[in-house]
Coordinates of C-alpha atoms in Angstrom, one line a residue:
X1 CA 0.0 0.0 0.0
X2 CA 1.3 3.5 -0.8
X3 CA 2.8 5.5 1.9
X4 CA 0.9 8.3 3.5
X5 CA 1.3 12.0 3.5
X6 CA 0.2 13.8 6.7
X7 CA -0.1 17.5 7.5
X8 CA -0.6 18.4 11.2
X9 CA -2.1 21.8 12.0
X10 CA -0.9 22.7 15.5
X11 CA 0.5 25.4 17.7
X12 CA 3.4 23.1 18.6
X13 CA 4.9 22.9 15.1
X14 CA 8.3 24.2 16.3
X15 CA 8.5 23.2 20.0
X16 CA 6.9 20.8 22.4
X17 CA 4.7 22.8 24.8
X18 CA 2.3 20.2 26.1
X19 CA 0.4 17.1 25.1
X20 CA 0.1 17.7 21.4
X21 CA 3.8 18.1 21.1
X22 CA 4.4 14.9 23.0
X23 CA 2.0 13.1 20.6
X24 CA 3.8 14.5 17.5
X25 CA 7.1 13.5 19.0
X26 CA 5.8 10.0 19.7
X27 CA 4.4 9.7 16.2
X28 CA 7.4 11.0 14.2
X29 CA 10.1 9.1 16.1
X30 CA 8.2 5.8 15.8
X31 CA 9.7 3.3 13.2
X32 CA 6.1 2.1 12.6
X33 CA 5.0 5.6 11.7
X34 CA 8.0 6.1 9.5
X35 CA 7.3 2.8 7.7
X36 CA 3.8 4.0 6.7
X37 CA 4.3 7.8 6.3
X38 CA 6.4 9.2 3.6
X39 CA 6.0 12.9 4.4
X40 CA 5.0 14.7 7.6
X41 CA 4.4 18.5 7.4
X42 CA 3.8 20.4 10.6
X43 CA 1.9 23.6 10.0
X44 CA 1.4 26.4 12.4
X45 CA 1.5 30.2 13.0
X46 CA 4.7 32.2 13.7
X47 CA 5.6 35.8 14.7
X48 CA 8.2 36.5 12.0
X49 CA 7.3 40.2 12.0
X50 CA 9.1 40.3 15.4
X51 CA 12.8 40.5 14.9
X52 CA 14.7 37.4 15.8
X53 CA 17.5 35.0 15.0
X54 CA 16.5 33.1 11.9
X55 CA 18.4 30.1 13.2
X56 CA 15.9 29.7 16.0
X57 CA 12.7 29.9 13.9
X58 CA 12.4 26.2 13.5
X59 CA 13.8 25.3 16.9
X60 CA 17.3 24.2 18.0
X61 CA 17.3 21.2 15.6
X62 CA 15.7 23.0 12.6
X63 CA 17.0 23.9 9.2
X64 CA 15.4 26.7 7.1
X65 CA 15.0 26.0 3.4
X66 CA 12.8 29.0 2.6
X67 CA 12.1 32.2 4.4
X68 CA 11.0 35.5 2.9
X69 CA 11.9 37.6 5.9
X70 CA 15.4 36.1 6.1
X71 CA 16.0 36.1 2.3
X72 CA 16.5 32.3 2.2
X73 CA 15.5 30.1 -0.7
X74 CA 17.8 27.1 -0.7
X75 CA 16.0 24.9 -3.2
X76 CA 13.8 27.2 -5.2
X77 CA 10.5 27.0 -3.2
X78 CA 9.9 30.7 -3.8
X79 CA 8.4 29.9 -7.2
X80 CA 5.6 28.0 -5.4
X81 CA 5.2 29.9 -2.2
X82 CA 5.8 33.6 -3.1
X83 CA 2.5 33.9 -5.0
X84 CA 0.6 32.7 -1.9
X85 CA 2.5 35.2 0.2
X86 CA 1.5 38.0 -2.1
X87 CA -2.1 36.9 -2.4
X88 CA -2.7 36.7 1.3
X89 CA -0.2 39.2 2.6
X90 CA 1.5 36.6 4.8
X91 CA 5.2 35.6 5.4
X92 CA 6.2 31.9 5.1
X93 CA 9.0 30.0 6.5
X94 CA 9.6 26.4 5.4
X95 CA 12.2 23.9 6.5
X96 CA 13.1 20.7 8.3
X97 CA 12.9 19.9 12.0
X98 CA 14.6 16.9 13.6
X99 CA 13.2 15.0 16.5
X100 CA 14.8 12.8 19.1
X101 CA 13.7 11.2 22.4
X102 CA 16.0 12.2 25.3
X103 CA 17.7 9.1 26.7
X104 CA 16.5 7.0 23.7
X105 CA 17.8 6.1 20.3
X106 CA 14.6 7.1 18.4
X107 CA 15.0 9.8 15.8
X108 CA 12.6 11.3 13.3
X109 CA 12.3 14.2 10.8
X110 CA 9.4 16.4 9.7
X111 CA 8.9 19.3 7.4
X112 CA 7.7 22.5 9.0
X113 CA 5.5 25.2 7.4
X114 CA 5.1 28.4 9.4
X115 CA 2.9 31.3 8.4
X116 CA 3.0 34.8 9.9
X117 CA -0.6 36.0 9.7
X118 CA -0.3 39.1 11.8
X119 CA -1.1 41.1 8.7
X120 CA -3.3 39.5 6.1
X121 CA -5.4 40.4 3.1
X122 CA -8.6 41.7 4.7
X123 CA -10.8 41.1 1.6
X124 CA -9.8 37.4 1.2
X125 CA -10.2 37.0 5.0
X126 CA -13.7 38.5 4.9
X127 CA -14.7 36.2 2.1
X128 CA -13.5 33.1 3.9
X129 CA -15.4 34.2 7.1
X130 CA -18.5 34.6 5.0
X131 CA -18.2 31.1 3.7
X132 CA -17.7 29.8 7.2
X133 CA -21.0 31.5 8.1
X134 CA -23.0 30.4 5.0
X135 CA -21.8 26.8 5.0
X136 CA -21.1 26.0 8.7
X137 CA -23.0 28.6 10.6
X138 CA -19.9 30.1 12.3
X139 CA -20.3 33.8 13.0
X140 CA -16.7 35.0 13.1
X141 CA -17.7 38.5 14.0
X142 CA -18.4 37.2 17.6
X143 CA -14.9 36.0 18.0
X144 CA -12.6 38.4 16.1
X145 CA -11.4 39.9 19.4
X146 CA -10.1 36.4 20.4
X147 CA -6.7 36.0 18.8
X148 CA -6.9 32.3 19.5
X149 CA -9.8 32.2 17.0
X150 CA -8.7 34.9 14.6
X151 CA -5.1 33.6 14.2
X152 CA -6.2 30.2 13.0
X153 CA -8.9 31.5 10.7
X154 CA -6.3 33.7 9.1
X155 CA -4.0 30.7 8.8
X156 CA -6.5 28.4 7.1
X157 CA -6.4 29.5 3.5
X158 CA -2.7 30.3 3.0
X159 CA -1.9 27.0 4.8
X160 CA -4.2 25.1 2.5
X161 CA -2.7 26.6 -0.7
X162 CA 0.8 26.2 0.6
X163 CA 0.3 22.5 1.2
X164 CA -1.2 22.1 -2.3
X165 CA 1.9 23.9 -3.7
X166 CA 4.3 21.7 -1.8
X167 CA 2.7 18.3 -2.6
X168 CA 3.2 16.2 -5.7
X169 CA 0.2 14.6 -7.3
X170 CA 1.3 11.1 -6.3
X171 CA 1.4 12.2 -2.7
X172 CA -2.3 13.0 -2.6
X173 CA -4.6 12.8 -0.9
X174 CA -2.9 14.4 2.0
X175 CA -4.4 13.6 5.4
X176 CA -4.9 16.9 7.3
X177 CA -5.0 16.6 11.1
X178 CA -6.8 19.3 13.0
X179 CA -5.1 19.0 16.4
X180 CA -7.8 20.4 18.6
X181 CA -9.7 23.5 17.6
X182 CA -6.6 25.2 16.1
X183 CA -6.8 23.2 12.9
X184 CA -10.5 23.3 12.4
X185 CA -10.6 26.4 10.1
X186 CA -8.0 24.8 7.8
X187 CA -9.9 21.5 7.9
X188 CA -13.1 23.3 7.0
X189 CA -11.3 25.0 4.1
X190 CA -10.2 21.6 2.9
X191 CA -13.8 20.3 3.1
X192 CA -14.9 23.3 1.0
X193 CA -12.3 23.2 -1.7
X194 CA -10.0 20.2 -1.3
X195 CA -12.1 17.1 -1.7
X196 CA -9.6 15.6 -4.2
X197 CA -6.4 16.8 -2.4
X198 CA -7.2 16.2 1.2
X199 CA -8.9 14.0 3.8
X200 CA -9.5 15.7 7.2
X201 CA -9.2 14.3 10.7
X202 CA -10.1 16.1 13.9
X203 CA -7.7 14.8 16.6
X204 CA -9.4 15.4 19.9
X205 CA -6.6 15.6 22.5
X206 CA -9.4 17.0 24.6
X207 CA -12.9 18.2 24.3
X208 CA -12.6 22.0 24.9
X209 CA -16.3 22.3 25.8
X210 CA -16.0 19.6 28.5
X211 CA -12.8 21.2 29.9
X212 CA -14.6 24.6 30.1
X213 CA -17.5 23.1 32.0
X214 CA -15.5 20.9 34.3
X215 CA -13.2 23.8 35.3
X216 CA -15.9 26.3 35.8
X217 CA -18.5 24.4 37.8
X218 CA -17.8 24.1 41.6
X219 CA -18.6 20.4 41.3
X220 CA -15.9 19.9 38.7
X221 CA -15.8 16.3 37.5
X222 CA -18.3 15.1 40.1
X223 CA -21.0 17.2 38.5
X224 CA -20.0 17.1 34.8
X225 CA -19.6 13.3 34.3
X226 CA -22.7 12.5 36.3
X227 CA -24.6 15.1 34.3
X228 CA -23.4 13.5 31.0
X229 CA -24.4 10.0 32.1
X230 CA -27.9 11.2 33.2
X231 CA -28.4 13.3 30.1
X232 CA -27.4 10.6 27.7
X233 CA -30.0 8.2 29.1
X234 CA -32.6 10.8 28.1
X235 CA -31.2 11.7 24.7
X236 CA -30.1 15.2 25.8
X237 CA -26.9 17.0 24.7
X238 CA -24.6 19.6 26.2
X239 CA -26.5 22.7 25.5
X240 CA -29.8 21.1 26.7
X241 CA -28.1 20.6 30.1
X242 CA -25.6 23.5 30.4
X243 CA -27.3 26.1 28.3
X244 CA -26.1 28.2 25.4
X245 CA -22.4 27.9 24.7
X246 CA -22.2 29.9 21.5
X247 CA -20.0 32.5 23.3
X248 CA -17.3 29.8 23.4
X249 CA -15.4 29.9 20.1
X250 CA -13.6 26.6 20.8
X251 CA -17.0 24.9 21.3
X252 CA -18.2 26.4 18.0
X253 CA -15.2 25.0 16.1
X254 CA -15.1 21.5 17.5
X255 CA -18.9 21.2 17.2
X256 CA -18.3 21.1 13.4
X257 CA -15.8 18.3 13.7
X258 CA -18.4 15.9 12.4
X259 CA -17.8 17.2 8.8
X260 CA -14.3 15.8 8.9
X261 CA -13.6 12.5 7.3
X262 CA -12.5 11.1 10.7
X263 CA -12.5 11.9 14.4
X264 CA -10.0 10.7 16.9
X265 CA -10.3 10.8 20.6
X266 CA -7.3 10.1 22.9
X267 CA -9.5 8.5 25.6
X268 CA -12.8 6.9 26.3
X269 CA -14.2 9.9 28.1
X270 CA -13.1 12.3 25.3
X271 CA -15.1 10.2 22.8
X272 CA -18.1 10.3 25.1
X273 CA -17.7 14.1 25.5
X274 CA -17.6 14.6 21.7
X275 CA -20.7 12.6 21.2
X276 CA -22.3 14.8 23.9
X277 CA -21.7 17.9 21.8
X278 CA -24.8 17.4 19.7
X279 CA -26.9 15.0 17.7
X280 CA -24.7 15.6 14.7
X281 CA -22.3 13.1 16.3
X282 CA -25.0 10.4 16.9
X283 CA -24.1 8.3 13.9
X284 CA -20.5 9.5 13.6
X285 CA -17.8 6.9 14.4
X286 CA -15.1 8.2 16.7
X287 CA -11.8 6.3 16.7
X288 CA -10.0 5.7 20.0
X289 CA -6.3 6.3 19.4
X290 CA -4.7 6.4 22.9
X291 CA -1.5 8.3 23.5
X292 CA 1.6 6.1 23.8
X293 CA 3.3 5.8 27.1
X294 CA 7.2 6.2 27.2
X295 CA 8.6 2.8 27.5
X296 CA 12.0 3.6 29.0
X297 CA 14.2 0.7 29.9
X298 CA 15.0 0.7 33.6
X299 CA 17.4 -1.5 35.5
X300 CA 17.0 -1.8 39.3
X301 CA 20.6 -0.4 39.9
X302 CA 19.7 2.7 37.8
X303 CA 16.5 3.2 39.8
X304 CA 18.3 2.8 43.1
X305 CA 21.0 5.4 42.0
X306 CA 18.3 7.9 40.9
X307 CA 16.4 7.3 44.2
X308 CA 19.5 7.9 46.3
X309 CA 20.1 11.2 44.5
X310 CA 16.5 12.4 45.1
X311 CA 16.7 11.4 48.7
X312 CA 19.9 13.3 49.0
X313 CA 18.3 16.4 47.5
X314 CA 15.2 16.1 49.8
X315 CA 17.4 15.7 52.8
X316 CA 19.2 19.0 52.1
X317 CA 15.8 20.7 51.8
X318 CA 13.9 19.3 54.8
X319 CA 16.9 18.2 57.0
X320 CA 15.8 14.6 57.3
X321 CA 16.0 11.7 54.9
X322 CA 12.6 10.6 53.4
X323 CA 11.7 6.9 53.2
X324 CA 9.0 7.5 50.7
X325 CA 9.3 9.7 47.6
X326 CA 6.3 11.1 45.9
X327 CA 6.1 13.4 42.8
X328 CA 3.6 15.3 40.6
X329 CA 5.0 16.6 37.4
X330 CA 2.3 18.8 35.9
X331 CA 1.0 22.0 34.4
X332 CA -0.2 24.7 36.8
X333 CA -3.9 24.6 35.9
X334 CA -7.0 23.9 38.1
X335 CA -7.9 20.7 36.3
X336 CA -4.8 19.0 37.6
X337 CA -6.4 18.8 41.0
X338 CA -3.3 19.5 43.1
X339 CA -5.4 20.0 46.2
X340 CA -6.3 16.3 45.9
X341 CA -2.6 15.4 46.3
X342 CA -2.6 17.2 49.7
X343 CA -5.7 15.5 50.8
X344 CA -4.2 12.1 50.2
X345 CA -1.0 13.2 51.9
X346 CA -3.0 14.3 54.9
X347 CA -4.1 10.7 55.5
X348 CA -0.6 9.3 54.6
X349 CA 0.9 11.6 57.2
X350 CA -1.3 10.0 59.9
X351 CA -0.3 6.5 58.8
X352 CA 3.4 7.4 58.4
X353 CA 3.3 8.6 62.0
X354 CA 2.0 5.2 63.1
X355 CA 4.8 3.2 61.4
X356 CA 7.7 5.7 61.7
X357 CA 7.8 6.5 58.0
X358 CA 8.7 9.9 56.6
X359 CA 8.0 11.2 53.1
X360 CA 8.4 14.1 50.7
X361 CA 6.1 15.1 47.8
X362 CA 7.8 17.2 45.1
X363 CA 5.4 19.1 42.8
X364 CA 7.2 20.2 39.7
X365 CA 5.3 22.9 37.8
X366 CA 5.8 26.4 36.4
X367 CA 3.5 29.2 35.5
X368 CA 6.4 31.5 34.8
X369 CA 8.3 29.7 32.1
X370 CA 11.9 28.7 32.5
X371 CA 13.6 30.7 35.3
X372 CA 17.2 31.7 34.4
X373 CA 20.0 29.9 36.3
X374 CA 21.3 33.1 37.9
X375 CA 17.8 33.8 39.3
X376 CA 17.5 30.3 40.7
X377 CA 21.0 30.6 42.4
X378 CA 20.0 34.0 43.9
X379 CA 16.7 32.7 45.3
X380 CA 18.5 29.6 46.6
X381 CA 21.1 31.6 48.4
X382 CA 18.8 34.3 49.7
X383 CA 15.9 32.3 51.2
X384 CA 16.5 28.6 50.5
X385 CA 14.3 28.2 47.4
X386 CA 12.5 25.9 46.7
X387 CA 11.9 25.0 50.3
X388 CA 10.7 28.6 50.8
X389 CA 9.1 31.1 48.4
X390 CA 8.4 34.7 47.8
X391 CA 5.6 36.2 45.8
X392 CA 6.7 37.8 42.5
X393 CA 8.9 36.9 39.6
X394 CA 11.3 35.2 39.3
X395 CA 9.6 33.3 42.1
X396 CA 5.8 32.8 42.5
X397 CA 3.5 34.1 39.8
X398 CA -0.1 33.3 38.8
X399 CA -1.5 30.0 40.1
X400 CA 1.8 29.2 41.8
X401 CA 0.8 31.7 44.5
X402 CA -2.3 29.8 45.5
X403 CA -0.5 26.5 45.2
X404 CA 2.1 27.7 47.6
X405 CA -0.5 29.0 50.1
X406 CA -2.0 25.5 50.2
X407 CA 1.4 23.9 50.6
X408 CA 2.5 26.2 53.3
X409 CA -0.6 25.5 55.3
X410 CA -0.1 21.7 54.8
X411 CA 3.5 21.8 55.9
X412 CA 2.7 23.7 59.0
X413 CA 0.4 21.0 60.2
X414 CA 2.1 17.8 59.1
X415 CA 5.4 16.5 60.4
X416 CA 5.8 13.1 58.7
X417 CA 5.2 14.3 55.1
X418 CA 6.4 17.6 53.6
X419 CA 5.6 19.1 50.3
X420 CA 8.1 21.0 48.1
X421 CA 6.9 23.2 45.3
X422 CA 9.5 23.4 42.5
X423 CA 8.2 26.1 40.2
X424 CA 10.6 25.6 37.3
X425 CA 10.8 23.8 34.0
X426 CA 13.5 21.1 33.8
X427 CA 15.5 19.2 36.4
X428 CA 19.2 19.8 36.5
X429 CA 21.6 21.7 38.8
X430 CA 21.7 24.6 36.4
X431 CA 17.9 24.9 36.5
X432 CA 17.0 23.7 40.0
X433 CA 20.0 24.9 42.0
X434 CA 23.3 23.8 43.6
X435 CA 21.6 21.6 46.2
X436 CA 20.6 19.2 43.4
X437 CA 23.1 16.4 42.9
X438 CA 25.5 17.3 40.1
X439 CA 24.6 14.6 37.6
X440 CA 20.9 14.5 38.2
X441 CA 18.4 15.1 35.4
X442 CA 14.6 14.7 34.7
X443 CA 15.0 11.0 33.9
X444 CA 16.4 10.5 37.4
X445 CA 13.4 12.2 38.9
X446 CA 11.0 9.9 37.0
X447 CA 13.0 6.8 37.9
X448 CA 13.3 7.8 41.6
X449 CA 9.7 8.3 42.6
X450 CA 7.7 5.7 44.6
X451 CA 4.4 7.4 43.8
X452 CA 3.3 9.7 41.0
X453 CA 0.1 11.7 41.5
X454 CA -2.3 12.6 38.6
X455 CA -5.7 12.9 40.2
X456 CA -7.0 15.4 37.7
X457 CA -10.6 16.7 37.5
X458 CA -10.2 16.8 33.7
X459 CA -7.5 14.8 31.9
X460 CA -8.2 13.6 28.3
X461 CA -5.3 11.2 28.5
X462 CA -2.4 12.0 30.8
X463 CA 0.9 10.9 29.6
X464 CA 2.8 12.5 32.5
X465 CA 1.1 10.6 35.3
X466 CA 2.2 7.3 33.7
X467 CA 5.8 8.3 32.7
X468 CA 7.3 6.7 35.8
X469 CA 5.3 3.5 35.3
X470 CA 8.1 1.6 33.7
X471 CA 10.5 2.5 36.6
X472 CA 8.3 0.8 39.2
X473 CA 6.3 3.8 40.5
X474 CA 2.8 3.4 41.8
X475 CA 0.8 5.8 39.5
X476 CA -2.3 7.3 41.1
X477 CA -4.7 8.6 38.4
X478 CA -8.4 9.7 38.5
X479 CA -11.1 7.6 36.9
X480 CA -11.7 10.4 34.4
X481 CA -8.2 10.2 33.0
X482 CA -8.0 8.8 29.5
X483 CA -5.0 6.8 30.5
X484 CA -7.1 4.8 32.9
X485 CA -9.1 3.4 30.0
X486 CA -5.8 2.5 28.3
X487 CA -4.6 0.6 31.3
X488 CA -8.0 -1.1 31.6
X489 CA -7.7 -2.0 27.9
X490 CA -4.3 -3.6 28.0
X491 CA -4.9 -5.4 31.3
X492 CA -8.4 -6.7 30.3
X493 CA -9.8 -4.9 33.3
X494 CA -7.6 -6.8 35.8
X495 CA -6.1 -4.7 38.7
X496 CA -2.4 -4.1 38.7
X497 CA -0.2 -3.1 41.6
X498 CA 1.5 -0.3 39.6
X499 CA -1.7 1.7 39.0
X500 CA -4.3 3.1 41.5
X501 CA -7.5 4.6 40.1
X502 CA -9.3 7.2 42.2
X503 CA -12.9 7.7 41.3
X504 CA -14.1 11.1 42.4
X505 CA -17.3 10.9 40.4
X506 CA -19.0 8.1 42.4
X507 CA -22.3 9.1 44.0
X508 CA -23.8 7.0 46.8
X509 CA -27.3 7.3 45.4
X510 CA -29.0 8.3 42.1
X511 CA -29.5 12.0 41.5
X512 CA -31.6 13.6 38.8
X513 CA -30.2 16.1 36.3
X514 CA -31.0 19.2 38.3
X515 CA -29.8 17.7 41.5
X516 CA -26.5 16.9 39.8
X517 CA -26.2 20.5 38.5
X518 CA -26.8 21.8 42.0
X519 CA -23.9 19.9 43.5
X520 CA -21.7 22.4 45.4
X521 CA -18.1 22.5 46.4
X522 CA -19.1 21.2 49.8
X523 CA -20.6 18.1 48.2
X524 CA -17.4 17.6 46.2
X525 CA -15.3 18.1 49.3
X526 CA -17.2 15.3 51.0
X527 CA -16.5 12.9 48.1
X528 CA -12.9 14.0 47.8
X529 CA -12.3 13.5 51.5
X530 CA -13.7 9.9 51.4
X531 CA -11.7 9.0 48.3
X532 CA -8.5 10.5 49.7
X533 CA -8.7 8.3 52.7
X534 CA -9.3 5.2 50.5
X535 CA -6.4 6.1 48.2
X536 CA -4.0 6.6 51.2
X537 CA -5.1 3.2 52.6
X538 CA -4.4 1.6 49.3
X539 CA -1.0 3.3 48.9
X540 CA 0.1 2.0 52.3
X541 CA -0.1 -1.5 50.9
X542 CA 1.4 -0.6 47.5
X543 CA 4.4 1.6 48.3
X544 CA 7.5 -0.5 48.0
X545 CA 9.6 -0.7 51.2
X546 CA 12.2 -3.3 50.2
X547 CA 14.5 -3.8 47.2
X548 CA 12.6 -7.0 46.3
X549 CA 9.3 -5.0 46.2
X550 CA 10.9 -2.4 44.0
X551 CA 12.2 -5.0 41.6
X552 CA 8.8 -6.6 41.3
X553 CA 7.2 -3.2 40.5
X554 CA 9.8 -2.5 37.9
X555 CA 9.2 -5.8 36.3
X556 CA 5.4 -5.4 36.2
X557 CA 5.7 -1.8 35.1
X558 CA 8.0 -2.7 32.3
X559 CA 5.5 -5.4 31.2
X560 CA 2.7 -2.8 31.2
X561 CA 4.5 -0.1 29.2
X562 CA 5.6 -2.7 26.8
X563 CA 2.0 -3.0 25.7
X564 CA 1.3 0.8 25.8
X565 CA 4.0 2.3 23.7
X566 CA 3.7 4.5 20.6
X567 CA 4.6 1.6 18.2
X568 CA 1.6 -0.4 19.4
X569 CA -0.8 2.5 19.3
X570 CA 0.3 3.5 15.8
X571 CA 0.2 0.0 14.4
X572 CA -3.0 -1.1 16.0
X573 CA -5.1 2.0 16.0
X574 CA -3.8 4.9 14.0
X575 CA -2.6 3.3 10.7
X576 CA -5.7 1.2 10.1
X577 CA -7.9 4.3 10.7
X578 CA -5.8 6.4 8.2
X579 CA -6.0 3.8 5.5
X580 CA -9.8 3.6 6.0
X581 CA -10.1 7.4 5.7
X582 CA -7.9 7.4 2.6
X583 CA -10.2 4.8 1.0
X584 CA -13.1 7.0 2.0
X585 CA -14.7 4.0 3.9
X586 CA -17.0 4.5 6.8
X587 CA -17.3 2.0 9.7
X588 CA -20.7 0.6 10.5
X589 CA -23.1 3.3 11.6
X590 CA -23.6 3.8 15.3
X591 CA -27.0 3.2 17.0
X592 CA -28.6 6.3 18.4
X593 CA -28.2 6.2 22.2
X594 CA -31.3 5.3 24.1

């Protein structure tokens, strides 16, 4: 079968920022992906009107082949791309980006197509917005003040024509991925004018509508997922339950994903959330393509060395040596449920006191980007960062301030388990400070931990909570995490010692729709307190205390991740779906939910 040509519309075309970047990295460095895909083109916006070093436009491992603003045209692409720049008043950079997995031998290469749409042809843009309204019912005038909407609508047409210009006839049709809402305007353009050249896929790394509702209701996941279950039994959809959402441009874009040739969800709940968007999805097949889990090879000796280094670091911070190491590597957003970590730790502290154990939880997150090494060294010397913090950059900013308030209150009232907020990206002495062992890196942090927390209120998949799985960590995830479904899938529903699932959505009796919507924070607090005690009790029997126990968890963790890697996901889920879409075949229609 002919190899595939794929174009990925994303905000992470040049650098890995979050989950989408991790997915692209997992795809592009997989030998299975490389076997089936002949060309990968990453398409995204860029700010080339801002002066900068051209060598950095495509990232540290990029090579520019064409760039108008830099006067570069290595292989004559200007003949194809310059007319598009003139027509749409955009600037284009095109080149190559190399990928590699840190600590692994995997490598990959992708083409990168960047468009600066800060200025654009207003007449062409107005005509495209008119077509979006006439064909898809999207009123762009409501969202023009939202750059997140405007930027990707401006990107759509010049990106479409640039791809057509760069592709040869024998490379068509090209499969265009809309990664989240960002690629939907381009996908809609392809649906309008590119039936022969393109097939379109909406890749749901989340359901933006669901995230908005979970994060903004005081009942969070307790309310939302129970409301979905109740509504679906009565044939009701999201706006029937939660009211008009037309103000939310992301909702407006992803609600049109049913016009794409395929829809991917990264988790079971995400698929359910997309079906909940409206009856237009009732008969639309949604393919489950889980994210791959890093399958790092870990020997017991390496794990023990990493663990010793992390114990050394913690001892320097808290002045005693912890027996149990806990971590949470995450983004600083409300949906990550960091307060749930502290609730579990409260109960662990009581049980640690009973058996003489001590522990440290390290929360690694940053709302202020990467702090410069000299700033880290100054804070470390002045007030013993990260054991202590001050409000204001280069220290606490944004949500870090509230996190630290919670952590300070916890530490003041618990003596067997202390929490350290490390508000920084990366894990090395240069980035974390001189108290960190000299040769320690992020891989050591992942290998060292006994427990990794990930009890999110909204988590479409959750690669990070399972990253230490192969190193023998006990990974604690919430039942709404997409990765919980993946674990259940590969284990055939059998429990495993390496994974603990916390269900914060379980109600002790049936509630009607309005009763569910009326659930308050106090109701959620009651559920969370009960679940936290259950999780702490389970962890006390799972946390390894001996070398033999750690060896067993490493072995079972390695067996698990061996079935959850990118190669397996791509081979078993992604590639068959892509060939079906290329052939323009549809799976059997779905039955309308009762």
